[in-house]
XYZ file of C-alpha atoms in Angstrom:
386
model
C 100.026 20.804 -16.426
C 96.251 21.078 -16.006
C 94.819 19.145 -13.067
C 91.684 17.161 -13.790
C 88.775 17.808 -11.486
C 87.299 14.994 -9.414
C 84.177 14.572 -11.490
C 82.126 11.421 -10.926
C 83.309 10.101 -14.283
C 86.989 10.492 -13.375
C 86.492 9.010 -9.922
C 84.788 5.825 -11.054
C 87.155 5.420 -14.025
C 90.146 5.500 -11.670
C 88.563 3.204 -9.131
C 87.117 0.639 -11.474
C 89.413 0.413 -14.484
C 90.315 -3.188 -15.398
C 93.935 -2.572 -14.363
C 92.982 -1.560 -10.849
C 90.019 -3.851 -10.221
C 91.920 -6.867 -8.900
C 94.385 -4.941 -6.775
C 92.264 -2.138 -5.437
C 92.239 -2.070 -1.639
C 89.381 -1.359 0.716
C 91.092 1.868 1.742
C 91.292 2.981 -1.890
C 87.607 2.245 -2.363
C 86.832 4.297 0.725
C 88.928 7.212 -0.570
C 87.165 7.134 -3.914
C 83.775 7.046 -2.219
C 84.705 9.989 0.007
C 85.938 11.937 -3.022
C 82.664 11.240 -4.790
C 80.726 12.394 -1.724
C 82.730 15.623 -1.607
C 81.999 16.266 -5.265
C 78.299 15.713 -4.695
C 78.169 18.122 -1.751
C 80.336 20.848 -3.275
C 78.507 20.854 -6.596
C 75.007 20.797 -5.027
C 74.320 17.965 -7.444
C 70.992 16.199 -7.105
C 71.086 12.450 -6.788
C 69.323 11.950 -10.121
C 72.181 13.693 -11.916
C 74.833 11.806 -9.993
C 73.246 8.489 -10.956
C 72.867 9.589 -14.583
C 76.597 10.329 -14.765
C 77.312 6.599 -14.670
C 78.957 6.262 -11.259
C 79.925 2.738 -10.253
C 80.251 3.335 -6.512
C 78.006 5.205 -4.114
C 79.301 8.035 -1.902
C 80.260 6.928 1.590
C 77.467 9.018 3.113
C 74.909 6.619 1.578
C 76.486 3.420 2.891
C 74.602 1.795 5.761
C 76.323 -0.050 8.616
C 76.564 -3.788 8.014
C 73.870 -4.404 10.644
C 71.460 -2.031 8.884
C 71.531 -3.083 5.251
C 68.651 -4.371 3.127
C 69.719 -8.055 3.008
C 67.742 -8.312 -0.206
C 68.155 -12.083 -0.452
C 66.134 -12.524 2.767
C 63.075 -10.652 1.503
C 59.930 -12.716 0.966
C 58.200 -12.206 -2.378
C 54.503 -12.891 -2.743
C 51.873 -11.644 -5.172
C 49.363 -11.694 -2.300
C 51.630 -9.897 0.149
C 48.923 -7.486 1.347
C 45.125 -7.659 0.959
C 43.521 -6.369 -2.251
C 40.087 -4.862 -1.553
C 37.458 -4.004 -4.166
C 35.970 -0.650 -3.128
C 33.094 -1.035 -5.560
C 31.482 -3.207 -2.909
C 31.053 -0.224 -0.589
C 28.111 0.910 -2.703
C 26.016 -2.247 -2.694
C 24.889 -5.323 -0.795
C 28.486 -6.342 -0.016
C 29.089 -3.120 1.969
C 29.374 -4.923 5.320
C 31.794 -7.464 3.850
C 34.088 -4.720 2.523
C 34.022 -2.933 5.894
C 35.050 -6.208 7.543
C 37.872 -6.685 5.008
C 39.157 -3.177 5.717
C 38.995 -3.812 9.464
C 40.954 -7.051 9.162
C 43.560 -5.452 6.890
C 44.086 -2.494 9.240
C 44.297 -4.772 12.263
C 46.501 -7.520 10.845
C 48.563 -5.828 8.133
C 48.403 -2.044 8.475
C 48.473 -2.021 4.654
C 46.011 -2.890 1.916
C 45.560 -2.283 -1.801
C 42.365 -1.024 -3.419
C 40.880 -1.463 -6.878
C 37.743 0.054 -8.412
C 38.665 3.161 -6.465
C 37.174 5.705 -8.865
C 40.441 7.281 -10.077
C 40.513 7.097 -13.904
C 43.319 5.082 -15.462
C 44.148 8.030 -17.721
C 44.647 10.278 -14.692
C 46.974 7.732 -13.097
C 49.019 7.618 -16.300
C 49.141 11.414 -16.507
C 50.448 11.921 -12.977
C 53.120 9.267 -13.450
C 54.207 10.844 -16.733
C 54.348 14.313 -15.167
C 56.538 13.033 -12.330
C 58.869 11.277 -14.749
C 59.084 14.363 -16.979
C 59.847 16.605 -14.012
C 62.837 14.546 -12.914
C 64.124 14.520 -16.507
C 64.144 18.324 -16.721
C 67.557 20.018 -16.843
C 69.093 20.269 -13.398
C 68.987 24.062 -13.527
C 65.216 23.943 -14.040
C 64.621 21.487 -11.214
C 66.841 23.438 -8.826
C 64.475 26.414 -9.035
C 62.364 24.439 -6.560
C 65.224 23.262 -4.320
C 65.148 23.892 -0.576
C 66.370 22.145 2.558
C 63.867 24.098 4.670
C 61.176 21.617 5.810
C 58.709 24.438 6.502
C 58.475 25.337 2.811
C 55.234 24.111 1.321
C 56.749 23.378 -2.094
C 60.289 22.080 -2.247
C 62.620 19.786 -4.098
C 65.212 18.010 -2.000
C 67.158 14.795 -1.687
C 67.305 11.936 0.839
C 64.998 12.742 3.813
C 66.389 15.458 6.094
C 69.787 16.519 4.789
C 70.250 18.958 7.668
C 70.347 16.344 10.408
C 70.709 12.808 9.073
C 74.047 11.022 9.294
C 73.389 8.589 6.450
C 71.655 9.659 3.258
C 68.930 7.813 1.372
C 69.029 7.092 -2.376
C 66.143 9.380 -3.288
C 65.255 12.781 -4.714
C 61.777 14.102 -4.002
C 59.424 16.947 -4.767
C 57.123 17.729 -1.835
C 53.898 19.668 -2.386
C 51.175 20.930 -0.088
C 47.936 20.581 -1.996
C 44.913 21.488 0.111
C 43.330 23.926 -0.257
C 44.574 24.037 -3.851
C 44.167 27.798 -4.188
C 46.632 28.337 -1.330
C 49.461 26.364 -2.893
C 49.108 25.877 -6.658
C 50.886 29.139 -7.470
C 54.032 27.798 -5.752
C 54.201 24.590 -7.771
C 56.597 24.092 -10.676
C 55.356 25.458 -13.994
C 57.393 22.926 -15.960
C 56.452 20.560 -17.464
C 53.765 22.907 -18.867
C 50.801 20.778 -17.729
C 52.242 20.156 -14.247
C 49.872 22.363 -12.260
C 46.759 21.299 -14.136
C 47.452 17.569 -14.001
C 48.595 17.570 -10.375
C 45.596 19.650 -9.258
C 43.160 17.243 -10.932
C 44.910 14.274 -9.342
C 44.948 15.856 -5.868
C 41.230 16.596 -6.057
C 40.402 13.023 -7.048
C 42.681 11.515 -4.414
C 41.048 13.651 -1.753
C 37.697 12.130 -2.642
C 39.186 8.642 -2.325
C 40.758 9.467 1.043
C 37.460 10.698 2.462
C 35.672 7.525 1.325
C 38.335 5.351 2.935
C 38.246 7.356 6.176
C 34.479 6.895 6.370
C 34.923 3.153 5.920
C 37.652 2.997 8.573
C 35.511 4.984 11.028
C 32.658 2.565 10.447
C 34.970 -0.425 10.855
C 35.906 0.865 14.328
C 32.271 1.172 15.344
C 32.386 4.975 15.188
C 30.151 7.378 13.307
C 31.167 7.444 9.649
C 32.237 11.088 9.823
C 34.011 10.780 13.189
C 37.600 10.808 11.915
C 36.950 13.548 9.375
C 35.500 15.788 12.094
C 38.144 14.843 14.655
C 41.186 15.880 12.655
C 40.075 19.478 12.152
C 41.284 21.589 9.223
C 43.231 18.721 7.789
C 46.218 18.955 5.513
C 46.937 17.082 2.311
C 50.515 16.759 1.115
C 52.016 14.719 -1.669
C 55.494 13.717 -2.711
C 56.938 12.655 -6.014
C 59.722 10.257 -5.084
C 62.449 9.507 -7.604
C 64.724 6.538 -6.905
C 67.478 6.400 -9.559
C 69.258 3.166 -10.440
C 71.849 2.472 -7.750
C 75.173 0.779 -8.548
C 75.317 -0.828 -5.079
C 71.716 -1.373 -3.939
C 72.769 -3.829 -1.262
C 74.509 -1.021 0.665
C 71.772 1.582 0.968
C 68.050 2.343 0.979
C 65.690 4.480 -1.010
C 64.148 5.087 2.404
C 64.980 3.048 5.532
C 62.363 1.373 7.676
C 59.890 3.837 9.194
C 56.261 4.413 10.040
C 54.264 7.343 8.665
C 53.558 10.101 11.215
C 50.307 11.229 9.590
C 46.796 9.756 9.632
C 46.699 7.754 6.417
C 48.797 7.471 3.250
C 47.600 6.692 -0.274
C 50.462 5.446 -2.447
C 50.673 5.217 -6.216
C 53.735 3.396 -7.528
C 54.980 2.531 -10.978
C 55.672 -0.983 -12.210
C 59.100 -1.273 -10.551
C 59.131 -3.132 -7.200
C 60.666 -1.391 -4.213
C 58.154 -1.098 -1.378
C 58.605 -3.601 1.447
C 56.510 -4.073 4.592
C 57.596 -5.676 7.871
C 55.402 -8.582 8.927
C 56.214 -10.954 11.786
C 59.833 -9.858 11.733
C 60.231 -10.506 7.986
C 60.350 -7.990 5.148
C 57.678 -8.651 2.534
C 57.964 -7.223 -0.994
C 54.777 -5.497 -2.162
C 54.766 -6.077 -5.892
C 52.963 -3.396 -7.939
C 49.493 -4.184 -9.268
C 48.492 -1.936 -12.197
C 45.839 0.719 -11.497
C 45.633 0.056 -7.777
C 46.533 2.218 -4.804
C 48.264 1.102 -1.638
C 46.814 2.446 1.596
C 48.674 2.340 4.871
C 47.691 3.272 8.385
C 49.680 6.142 9.886
C 50.680 6.746 13.494
C 47.701 9.011 14.221
C 45.248 6.320 13.116
C 46.919 3.848 15.454
C 46.259 6.278 18.316
C 42.645 6.938 17.274
C 42.023 3.188 17.187
C 43.648 2.815 20.631
C 46.225 0.413 19.181
C 43.681 -1.775 17.413
C 44.946 -0.717 13.979
C 48.670 -0.763 13.320
C 51.043 1.722 11.756
C 53.576 -0.682 10.291
C 57.257 -0.324 9.492
C 57.921 -0.129 5.764
C 60.870 0.813 3.571
C 61.899 1.474 -0.013
C 64.756 -0.453 -1.578
C 66.501 0.347 -4.847
C 67.929 -1.662 -7.715
C 70.843 -1.326 -10.115
C 68.908 -1.368 -13.390
C 65.716 0.685 -13.286
C 64.548 3.970 -11.868
C 61.461 3.871 -9.690
C 58.804 6.509 -9.064
C 56.259 6.533 -6.269
C 53.694 9.199 -5.423
C 52.379 9.090 -1.856
C 49.598 11.383 -0.659
C 49.705 12.106 3.066
C 46.504 13.022 4.877
C 47.264 14.885 8.091
C 45.429 16.414 11.054
C 45.783 20.143 11.574
C 48.742 21.153 13.743
C 46.530 22.036 16.727
C 44.308 18.939 16.551
C 44.342 17.056 19.855
C 44.909 13.366 19.160
C 43.934 10.622 21.586
C 41.822 7.472 21.758
C 38.086 8.306 21.582
C 35.944 7.273 24.543
C 34.218 4.706 22.332
C 37.530 2.827 22.018
C 38.312 2.806 25.755
C 36.868 0.557 28.477
C 38.052 -1.519 31.435
C 39.427 -4.211 29.137
C 40.964 -1.693 26.738
C 42.414 1.233 28.716
C 43.825 4.194 26.820
C 47.256 3.289 25.441
C 48.257 6.872 24.575
C 48.042 10.235 26.270
C 46.548 13.151 24.408
C 48.861 15.349 22.328
C 48.663 17.757 19.429
C 49.671 16.683 15.964
C 52.131 19.586 15.864
C 53.842 18.233 18.982
C 54.034 14.780 17.476
C 55.351 15.848 14.093
C 58.096 17.976 15.631
C 59.422 14.955 17.520
C 59.147 12.777 14.416
C 61.036 15.238 12.229
C 63.808 15.793 14.775
C 64.295 12.042 15.259
C 64.412 11.265 11.558
C 63.632 7.887 10.010
C 64.403 5.411 12.766
C 63.035 1.947 13.362
C 61.736 2.816 16.816
C 58.244 4.211 16.366
C 57.817 7.736 17.670
C 54.478 6.637 19.140
C 56.269 4.953 22.020
C 57.118 8.400 23.392
C 53.413 9.166 23.794
C 52.273 6.014 25.564
C 50.560 6.375 28.920
C 53.101 3.936 30.379
C 55.906 6.410 29.576
C 54.391 9.301 31.501
């Protein structure tokens, strides 16, 4: 007699047939989840394909402890959850007002949204379509880019750091280095056919936006407008295309758990599906998408450069059972050998230096080895911990 393999379809049919639903025990559910996890690992199946197979339970390796679950019913929802700033005002008589708005947002929220940012609506639509098309490619095509090696400058992977994390996140992602373009474009996927062209155009435009925002942030701190740009050396620009498939049990897991960003600043484009949440005053706040805007958040290095005046805030991605979600963050980073520390202009008798000096390479190594944890890696670099 031929033995049926433990495919996802067979596993969830056994576990969730009407006959078994009322009588199924917790232990049986755990066994089915473990079997599903084993199938996922042994088949090198990406999460997108697992979700598309119609599974009704998530593998045990994705299930968070009861004390570390999203508690989605406790999340506050507000259309004005983070400030929305009109960047058009930077070019006219309201320049000082916009600088003040940016300062207040960085100081109080660590997050803000921008409109009239100069990125064409058509370009935003193109990059979203390219990301969606990529994750719909046959698995064999996507796996050409797969790697669990974090040093690779172009790689497709799943979760966050599959080599070290104990609990996985409900996410596939394509990570790309994208500055200078000529150093990395040849590594990028060549499917969909317009991938390299569309992504290159987007990266170039986003870089212009980042530099404008950095000038405004420098000015808001009372520094020379080009201070931050000069300080961070031969800076890096990375982007990720995050794919969060529908999740049959979204209350048990995360797309990404709460974390701060280790880099300088992040520019996030998200589709129309909610998922981003920001921690404010001990409460998680849902950041609902606003069409044709970008979300900007302060990273750990900016918190250091501001001597703790501006905040790198915990944020997370949650998933839902009905709709896939795509987000495209661009990470702006100092060079590995850049020495980070509060500038002398931010330090005085009333505001002593909060952090010791360190290189970005030193910081990122600690961040990567720790993984996504709620405790900010910055605490390890405080003067008080020396």
